[in-house]
Coordinates of C-alpha atoms and ligand atoms in Angstrom, one line a residue:
M433 CA 19.7 53.5 -28.3
K434 CA 16.2 52.8 -30.2
N435 CA 17.6 49.3 -31.1
I436 CA 19.0 48.4 -27.2
Y437 CA 15.5 49.0 -26.8
K438 CA 14.1 47.1 -29.3
V439 CA 16.2 43.7 -28.4
S440 CA 15.0 44.5 -25.1
A441 CA 11.6 44.4 -25.3
I442 CA 11.3 41.2 -28.3
A443 CA 13.7 39.6 -25.3
C444 CA 10.9 40.3 -22.3
F445 CA 8.5 39.4 -25.1
I446 CA 10.2 35.8 -25.6
L447 CA 10.9 35.5 -21.7
S448 CA 7.2 35.6 -21.2
I449 CA 6.1 33.5 -23.9
G450 CA 8.7 31.4 -22.5
I451 CA 7.2 31.7 -18.8
I452 CA 3.2 31.0 -20.0
F453 CA 4.7 28.0 -21.7
T454 CA 6.6 26.6 -18.5
S455 CA 3.6 27.6 -16.6
C456 CA 1.1 25.9 -19.0
N457 CA 3.3 22.9 -19.0
K458 CA 3.3 23.2 -15.1
S459 CA -0.4 22.5 -14.4
G460 CA -0.4 19.5 -16.8
T461 CA 0.5 18.9 -20.0
D462 CA 3.8 17.6 -19.3
T463 CA 2.5 14.2 -17.1
I464 CA -0.2 12.0 -16.7
N465 CA -2.1 11.4 -14.4
I466 CA -2.5 8.0 -13.1
G467 CA -4.5 7.5 -10.0
E468 CA -5.2 5.1 -7.0
Y469 CA -7.2 4.6 -4.6
E470 CA -6.6 1.4 -1.3
S471 CA -7.6 1.4 1.8
L472 CA -4.2 3.4 4.1
T473 CA -6.9 3.8 6.7
G474 CA -9.2 1.1 9.0
S475 CA -9.6 -1.9 9.6
E476 CA -7.5 -3.3 6.5
A477 CA -4.8 -0.2 6.6
T478 CA -1.0 -2.3 6.5
F479 CA -3.5 -3.7 2.8
G480 CA -3.6 0.1 1.3
Q481 CA -0.3 1.1 3.0
S482 CA 1.8 -1.5 1.3
S483 CA 0.2 -1.1 -1.8
H484 CA 1.0 2.3 -1.8
N485 CA 4.2 1.3 -1.2
G486 CA 4.7 -1.0 -4.0
L487 CA 3.4 1.9 -6.5
V488 CA 5.1 4.0 -5.5
L489 CA 8.4 2.5 -6.2
A490 CA 7.7 1.5 -9.5
V491 CA 6.3 5.0 -10.7
E492 CA 9.5 6.8 -9.5
E493 CA 11.4 4.1 -11.1
V494 CA 9.8 4.6 -14.2
N495 CA 9.7 8.6 -13.7
N496 CA 13.9 8.4 -12.8
S497 CA 14.1 6.6 -15.9
G498 CA 13.1 9.2 -18.5
G499 CA 8.9 9.0 -17.3
L500 CA 6.2 7.5 -20.3
L501 CA 5.7 9.1 -22.9
G502 CA 7.8 12.0 -22.5
K503 CA 6.4 12.8 -19.4
Q504 CA 6.1 12.1 -15.8
I505 CA 4.1 10.3 -14.1
N506 CA 1.1 11.8 -11.6
L507 CA 0.4 9.5 -9.4
I508 CA -2.7 10.6 -7.0
T509 CA -3.9 8.5 -4.1
E510 CA -6.9 8.5 -2.6
D511 CA -8.1 7.0 0.8
N512 CA -11.0 5.5 0.8
Q513 CA -10.8 4.3 4.7
G514 CA -11.4 0.2 3.9
K515 CA -15.3 1.6 2.7
P516 CA -17.2 0.6 -0.4
S517 CA -19.1 3.7 -0.1
E518 CA -16.0 6.3 0.2
T519 CA -14.5 4.0 -2.7
Q520 CA -17.2 5.0 -5.3
T521 CA -16.7 8.7 -4.1
V522 CA -13.1 8.9 -4.3
V523 CA -13.4 6.6 -7.7
Q524 CA -15.5 9.5 -8.9
K525 CA -13.2 11.7 -7.6
L526 CA -10.4 10.5 -9.9
I527 CA -11.6 10.0 -12.8
N528 CA -14.1 13.6 -13.2
R529 CA -12.0 16.2 -11.1
D530 CA -8.3 14.3 -11.4
K531 CA -9.3 13.5 -15.0
V532 CA -6.8 10.2 -14.5
V533 CA -5.7 7.9 -17.6
A534 CA -5.9 4.7 -15.8
I535 CA -6.1 3.4 -12.4
I536 CA -5.0 0.8 -9.2
G537 CA -6.7 -0.1 -6.7
E538 CA -7.8 -1.8 -4.7
V539 CA -6.5 -5.3 -2.6
A540 CA -9.7 -5.8 -0.7
S541 CA -12.5 -7.6 -3.4
S542 CA -15.6 -5.9 -2.2
R543 CA -14.2 -2.6 -2.7
S544 CA -12.6 -3.3 -6.5
K545 CA -16.0 -4.3 -7.3
A546 CA -17.0 -0.7 -6.2
G547 CA -14.8 0.9 -7.3
A548 CA -14.7 -0.9 -11.3
P549 CA -18.8 -0.5 -12.3
I550 CA -17.9 3.3 -12.1
C551 CA -14.1 3.1 -14.0
Q552 CA -15.9 0.8 -16.3
A553 CA -19.0 3.2 -17.9
A554 CA -15.7 5.9 -17.4
K555 CA -13.6 3.6 -20.0
I556 CA -11.1 4.4 -17.9
P557 CA -8.8 1.0 -17.2
M558 CA -8.5 -0.6 -13.7
I559 CA -6.2 -3.1 -12.8
T560 CA -6.6 -4.7 -8.5
P561 CA -3.6 -5.7 -7.9
A562 CA -4.2 -8.1 -4.9
S563 CA -7.8 -9.2 -5.5
T564 CA -9.1 -12.7 -5.9
N565 CA -12.7 -12.9 -6.0
P566 CA -13.7 -13.6 -9.8
E567 CA -16.5 -11.5 -10.1
V568 CA -14.4 -8.4 -10.2
T569 CA -13.5 -8.8 -13.9
T570 CA -16.5 -10.1 -15.5
I571 CA -17.3 -6.5 -13.8
G572 CA -16.3 -5.3 -17.7
D573 CA -13.5 -5.1 -20.1
Y574 CA -11.9 -2.3 -18.5
I575 CA -11.5 -3.9 -15.7
F576 CA -8.1 -6.2 -15.2
R577 CA -6.0 -8.0 -13.0
V578 CA -2.2 -9.5 -11.4
C579 CA -2.7 -12.1 -9.4
F580 CA -4.1 -15.3 -9.7
I581 CA -8.3 -15.9 -8.6
D582 CA -9.7 -18.0 -5.4
P583 CA -11.1 -20.8 -7.6
F584 CA -7.7 -21.3 -7.4
Q585 CA -6.4 -19.9 -4.4
A586 CA -9.0 -22.5 -2.8
T587 CA -7.4 -25.8 -5.1
V588 CA -4.2 -24.8 -3.5
M589 CA -5.3 -24.6 0.3
S590 CA -7.3 -28.5 -0.7
K591 CA -4.7 -29.9 -1.9
F592 CA -2.1 -28.3 0.8
A593 CA -4.3 -30.1 3.7
I594 CA -5.4 -33.5 2.1
N595 CA -1.9 -34.1 0.7
S596 CA 1.1 -32.3 2.8
M597 CA -1.1 -32.5 6.0
K598 CA -3.3 -35.3 5.5
V599 CA -6.4 -33.4 7.3
T600 CA -10.0 -34.9 5.9
K601 CA -11.6 -33.3 8.4
I602 CA -12.0 -29.3 8.4
A603 CA -14.2 -26.3 9.5
L604 CA -15.2 -23.5 8.3
L605 CA -15.1 -19.9 10.2
I606 CA -16.4 -17.4 7.1
D607 CA -16.9 -13.2 7.3
Q608 CA -20.6 -13.8 6.0
K609 CA -20.7 -10.2 4.0
N610 CA -17.4 -10.1 3.0
A611 CA -17.3 -11.3 -1.5
Y612 CA -14.2 -12.4 -0.3
S613 CA -14.3 -14.4 2.4
T614 CA -18.0 -16.2 1.4
G615 CA -16.7 -16.2 -2.2
L616 CA -13.5 -18.2 -0.8
A617 CA -15.6 -20.3 1.3
D618 CA -17.7 -21.6 -1.6
N619 CA -15.0 -22.2 -3.7
F620 CA -12.5 -24.7 -0.8
R621 CA -16.0 -26.6 -0.3
Q622 CA -16.1 -27.4 -3.4
V623 CA -12.9 -28.3 -4.6
Y624 CA -12.2 -30.3 -0.4
T625 CA -15.5 -32.1 -0.4
S626 CA -14.5 -33.3 -4.0
M627 CA -10.7 -34.3 -3.0
G628 CA -12.8 -36.6 -0.6
G629 CA -12.2 -33.9 2.2
Q630 CA -15.3 -33.6 5.1
I631 CA -16.6 -30.2 6.2
V632 CA -17.4 -31.2 9.9
E633 CA -18.7 -27.3 10.7
E634 CA -19.2 -24.1 9.3
Q635 CA -19.7 -21.0 12.1
K636 CA -19.8 -17.7 10.9
Y637 CA -18.7 -13.9 11.8
S638 CA -18.7 -10.9 10.9
A639 CA -15.6 -8.2 10.2
G640 CA -15.5 -6.0 13.4
D641 CA -16.5 -8.2 15.4
K642 CA -14.8 -9.0 19.0
D643 CA -16.1 -12.5 20.2
F644 CA -15.9 -15.1 18.3
K645 CA -16.3 -17.8 21.4
A646 CA -19.5 -19.2 21.0
Q647 CA -18.1 -20.0 17.4
L648 CA -15.3 -21.7 18.3
T649 CA -16.8 -23.3 20.9
A650 CA -19.5 -24.9 18.8
I651 CA -16.5 -25.9 15.7
K652 CA -14.4 -27.3 19.3
A653 CA -17.6 -30.1 19.4
T654 CA -16.8 -31.4 16.2
N655 CA -13.6 -32.5 16.6
P656 CA -12.1 -30.9 13.2
E657 CA -8.0 -31.3 12.5
A658 CA -8.4 -27.7 11.8
I659 CA -9.8 -24.8 10.2
F660 CA -10.2 -22.9 7.1
I661 CA -10.2 -19.4 7.8
P662 CA -10.8 -17.3 4.9
G663 CA -10.1 -13.9 6.3
Y664 CA -8.8 -10.6 7.3
Y665 CA -5.9 -10.0 9.6
T666 CA -7.9 -8.2 12.2
D667 CA -10.5 -10.8 12.8
V668 CA -8.6 -13.4 12.7
N669 CA -5.7 -12.0 14.5
L670 CA -8.4 -12.2 17.7
I671 CA -10.3 -15.4 16.3
S672 CA -6.6 -17.2 16.5
I673 CA -6.1 -16.1 20.0
Q674 CA -9.5 -16.9 21.2
A675 CA -9.7 -20.0 20.0
R676 CA -6.5 -20.9 22.3
E677 CA -7.9 -19.9 25.1
I678 CA -11.2 -22.2 24.5
G679 CA -8.6 -25.0 23.6
L680 CA -8.6 -25.8 20.3
T681 CA -5.4 -26.9 19.4
C682 CA -6.2 -27.6 15.9
P683 CA -3.7 -25.9 13.0
L684 CA -5.5 -22.5 11.5
F685 CA -5.6 -22.9 7.7
G686 CA -6.4 -19.7 6.0
S687 CA -5.8 -17.7 2.9
D688 CA -4.0 -14.1 1.0
G689 CA -6.1 -12.0 2.7
W690 CA -3.8 -13.1 6.6
E691 CA -1.2 -11.3 5.4
S692 CA -0.6 -8.4 7.3
E693 CA 2.5 -7.7 9.9
K694 CA -0.2 -7.5 12.8
L695 CA -1.3 -10.9 11.8
T696 CA 0.7 -12.2 14.1
E697 CA 0.6 -8.9 17.0
G698 CA 0.1 -10.0 20.9
K699 CA -0.9 -12.9 21.7
A700 CA -1.6 -14.1 18.4
K701 CA 1.9 -14.4 17.4
D702 CA 2.0 -17.9 20.3
A703 CA -1.8 -18.7 18.9
L704 CA -0.7 -18.7 15.4
E705 CA 2.1 -20.7 15.4
G706 CA 2.5 -23.5 13.2
S707 CA -0.9 -22.8 11.5
F708 CA -1.0 -21.6 6.8
F709 CA -1.8 -19.9 5.0
S710 CA -2.4 -19.2 0.9
T711 CA -0.5 -16.2 -0.9
H712 CA 1.3 -14.2 -3.9
V713 CA 4.7 -15.0 -3.1
S714 CA 7.6 -15.5 -0.6
A715 CA 10.2 -13.5 0.9
D716 CA 11.8 -16.6 0.8
D717 CA 12.3 -17.4 -2.6
P718 CA 15.7 -17.3 -3.9
S719 CA 14.9 -15.4 -7.2
P720 CA 17.1 -12.0 -8.5
K721 CA 14.1 -10.2 -9.2
I722 CA 12.1 -10.9 -5.9
Q723 CA 15.9 -10.5 -3.8
D724 CA 16.3 -7.1 -5.4
Y725 CA 12.6 -5.9 -4.4
I726 CA 13.2 -6.5 -1.2
K727 CA 16.5 -4.9 -1.3
K728 CA 15.0 -1.8 -2.8
Y729 CA 11.9 -1.9 -0.9
K730 CA 13.8 -2.2 2.3
S731 CA 16.2 0.4 1.9
K732 CA 13.6 2.9 0.7
Y733 CA 10.9 2.4 3.4
N734 CA 12.8 0.5 6.2
K735 CA 11.0 -2.8 6.6
E736 CA 10.0 -5.9 4.7
P737 CA 7.9 -5.9 1.9
D738 CA 4.4 -8.2 1.8
A739 CA 2.4 -10.0 -0.6
M740 CA 0.7 -7.3 -1.9
S741 CA 3.4 -4.5 -1.9
F742 CA 5.0 -7.3 -4.9
L743 CA 1.3 -6.6 -6.8
A744 CA 1.4 -2.9 -6.7
Y745 CA 5.0 -3.1 -8.1
D746 CA 3.4 -5.2 -10.7
A747 CA 0.5 -3.9 -11.7
G748 CA 1.6 -0.5 -12.0
M749 CA 4.6 -2.1 -14.0
I750 CA 2.4 -3.7 -16.3
L751 CA 0.3 -0.6 -16.1
F752 CA 3.3 1.8 -17.5
D753 CA 4.0 -0.9 -20.0
A754 CA 0.6 -1.0 -22.0
I755 CA 1.0 3.4 -22.1
K756 CA 4.0 2.8 -23.9
K757 CA 3.0 0.3 -26.3
A758 CA -0.1 1.8 -26.5
N759 CA 2.0 5.0 -27.6
S760 CA -1.3 7.4 -25.8
T761 CA -3.1 7.9 -22.6
E762 CA -6.8 6.9 -24.3
G763 CA -8.5 4.9 -21.9
E764 CA -9.4 2.5 -24.7
K765 CA -6.4 2.1 -26.0
I766 CA -4.5 0.9 -22.9
K767 CA -7.4 -1.3 -22.0
N768 CA -6.1 -2.8 -25.4
E769 CA -2.8 -3.4 -24.7
L770 CA -3.3 -4.3 -21.3
A771 CA -4.8 -6.9 -22.7
K772 CA -2.4 -8.4 -24.8
T773 CA 0.4 -8.2 -21.7
K774 CA 2.1 -11.9 -22.3
D775 CA 5.0 -13.4 -20.6
F776 CA 5.8 -10.0 -18.5
P777 CA 8.7 -10.3 -16.0
G778 CA 6.8 -9.3 -13.5
V779 CA 8.4 -9.6 -9.4
T780 CA 5.6 -12.3 -8.6
G781 CA 6.6 -13.9 -11.7
I782 CA 5.9 -14.3 -15.3
I783 CA 2.6 -12.9 -15.5
T784 CA 0.0 -13.2 -18.8
I785 CA -3.3 -12.0 -18.7
N786 CA -5.7 -14.5 -19.9
Q787 CA -8.9 -13.9 -22.0
Q788 CA -10.9 -13.2 -18.3
R789 CA -8.7 -10.5 -17.6
N790 CA -7.0 -12.9 -14.7
A791 CA -2.9 -14.0 -14.5
V792 CA -2.7 -17.1 -13.8
K793 CA 0.2 -17.4 -11.5
P794 CA 1.5 -20.2 -9.3
A795 CA 0.5 -19.5 -4.9
V796 CA 3.1 -19.7 -2.0
V797 CA 2.1 -21.5 1.5
L798 CA 3.4 -20.2 4.1
E799 CA 3.8 -21.7 7.7
I800 CA 3.8 -19.3 10.7
K801 CA 6.8 -19.9 12.7
D802 CA 7.6 -17.7 15.7
G803 CA 4.9 -14.6 14.1
K804 CA 7.2 -14.8 11.3
F805 CA 6.2 -16.5 7.6
V806 CA 8.0 -19.2 6.1
Y807 CA 7.7 -20.0 3.3
K808 CA 6.2 -24.3 3.2
E809 CA 5.6 -25.2 -0.8
T810 CA 4.8 -23.6 -4.4
I811 CA 0.9 -24.6 -6.0
A812 CA 1.3 -24.6 -10.1
P813 CA -1.6 -23.9 -11.7
Ligands
LIG186 N1 -7.6 -11.3 -2.0 C1 -7.5 -10.6 -1.6 C2 -9.2 -10.0 -1.8 O1 -9.4 -10.2 -2.6 C3 -6.7 -9.1 -0.6 C4 -5.4 -10.3 -1.0 C5 -4.2 -10.1 -1.3 C6 -5.1 -9.4 1.3 C7 -3.0 -10.5 -0.7 C8 -3.6 -9.7 1.8 C9 -2.8 -10.4 0.6 O2 -9.8 -9.4 -0.9

């Protein structure tokens, strides 16, 4: 009898050690915390939502095939409501409270610029999937991106305007407090005029404005062949409708900030017919990688993916690859591996991170037809 007591006491002891051990594991040591900050709400909500969806696909894929360094990835997502001030709060929370080892975010350049200095100071690697303003990655050596930058995007739209559309007289309509918009306009002005194009008028607006008629009337008076609007979809939707209302019939040209299922909502579907914008990837691309991704995305989310989701998926995969190669979750080691990223087979193309921590990739121009985005051409770097 005594022996039985002894055996069961030992068994209880081993069992309780086991329970303590596994519950310790549950509270963090068997997971790798990755942070994400996005505009899940607010006037650029589709940017954040698409980006989040793409990143979740990447996390699930890696977790389902055994995880990273023998651990599962635990994605911690924060909504900054599309605000730079909220961005600083949530990035600090991810780093200080959640102890994330790396961060993915944001789509909009102004918010990446708000989050990046905090990541840099804490030596936490940050990858922006989609911010194209050149200054974002100049903030420091912990800040990376997996997309092209705006001087290139400006060249793409200048070449498209002049070579493909024979448009040599253009007006600019700029979101004056948005770093992405003003930066891209500066780049465009420079490239387009150096190629022989003429900027016949420049007007400004502020994100959230509802009435653009004064600016559009001033533009109309100069009789441009097209208007270049480097802005975000919520404003462009209204601008396009009001342009047609005052009798401006020329095509509108835009940039990646246009890409959203909400761009062509309501009357903008007709207003934007025959307009064009540059972006990162086209769903019409027959490449098997792109088509496989679209299939996966559709079966999980029951809708079409857009550029942000492709880019966030690639940002996640490149980060996980760097953590694997670093064989460590230390910020400095991950950063060193990210910097070495070369010929990574992303869904948005072959990705090499250059010395400035940017990706050099082609862009596509899409045409708006019947409210849909149809592939027009690819312009290589
Ligand atoms: N490039 C934009 C920016 O820097 C963000 C964006 C990327 C929006 C891709 C839509 C699609 O602000």
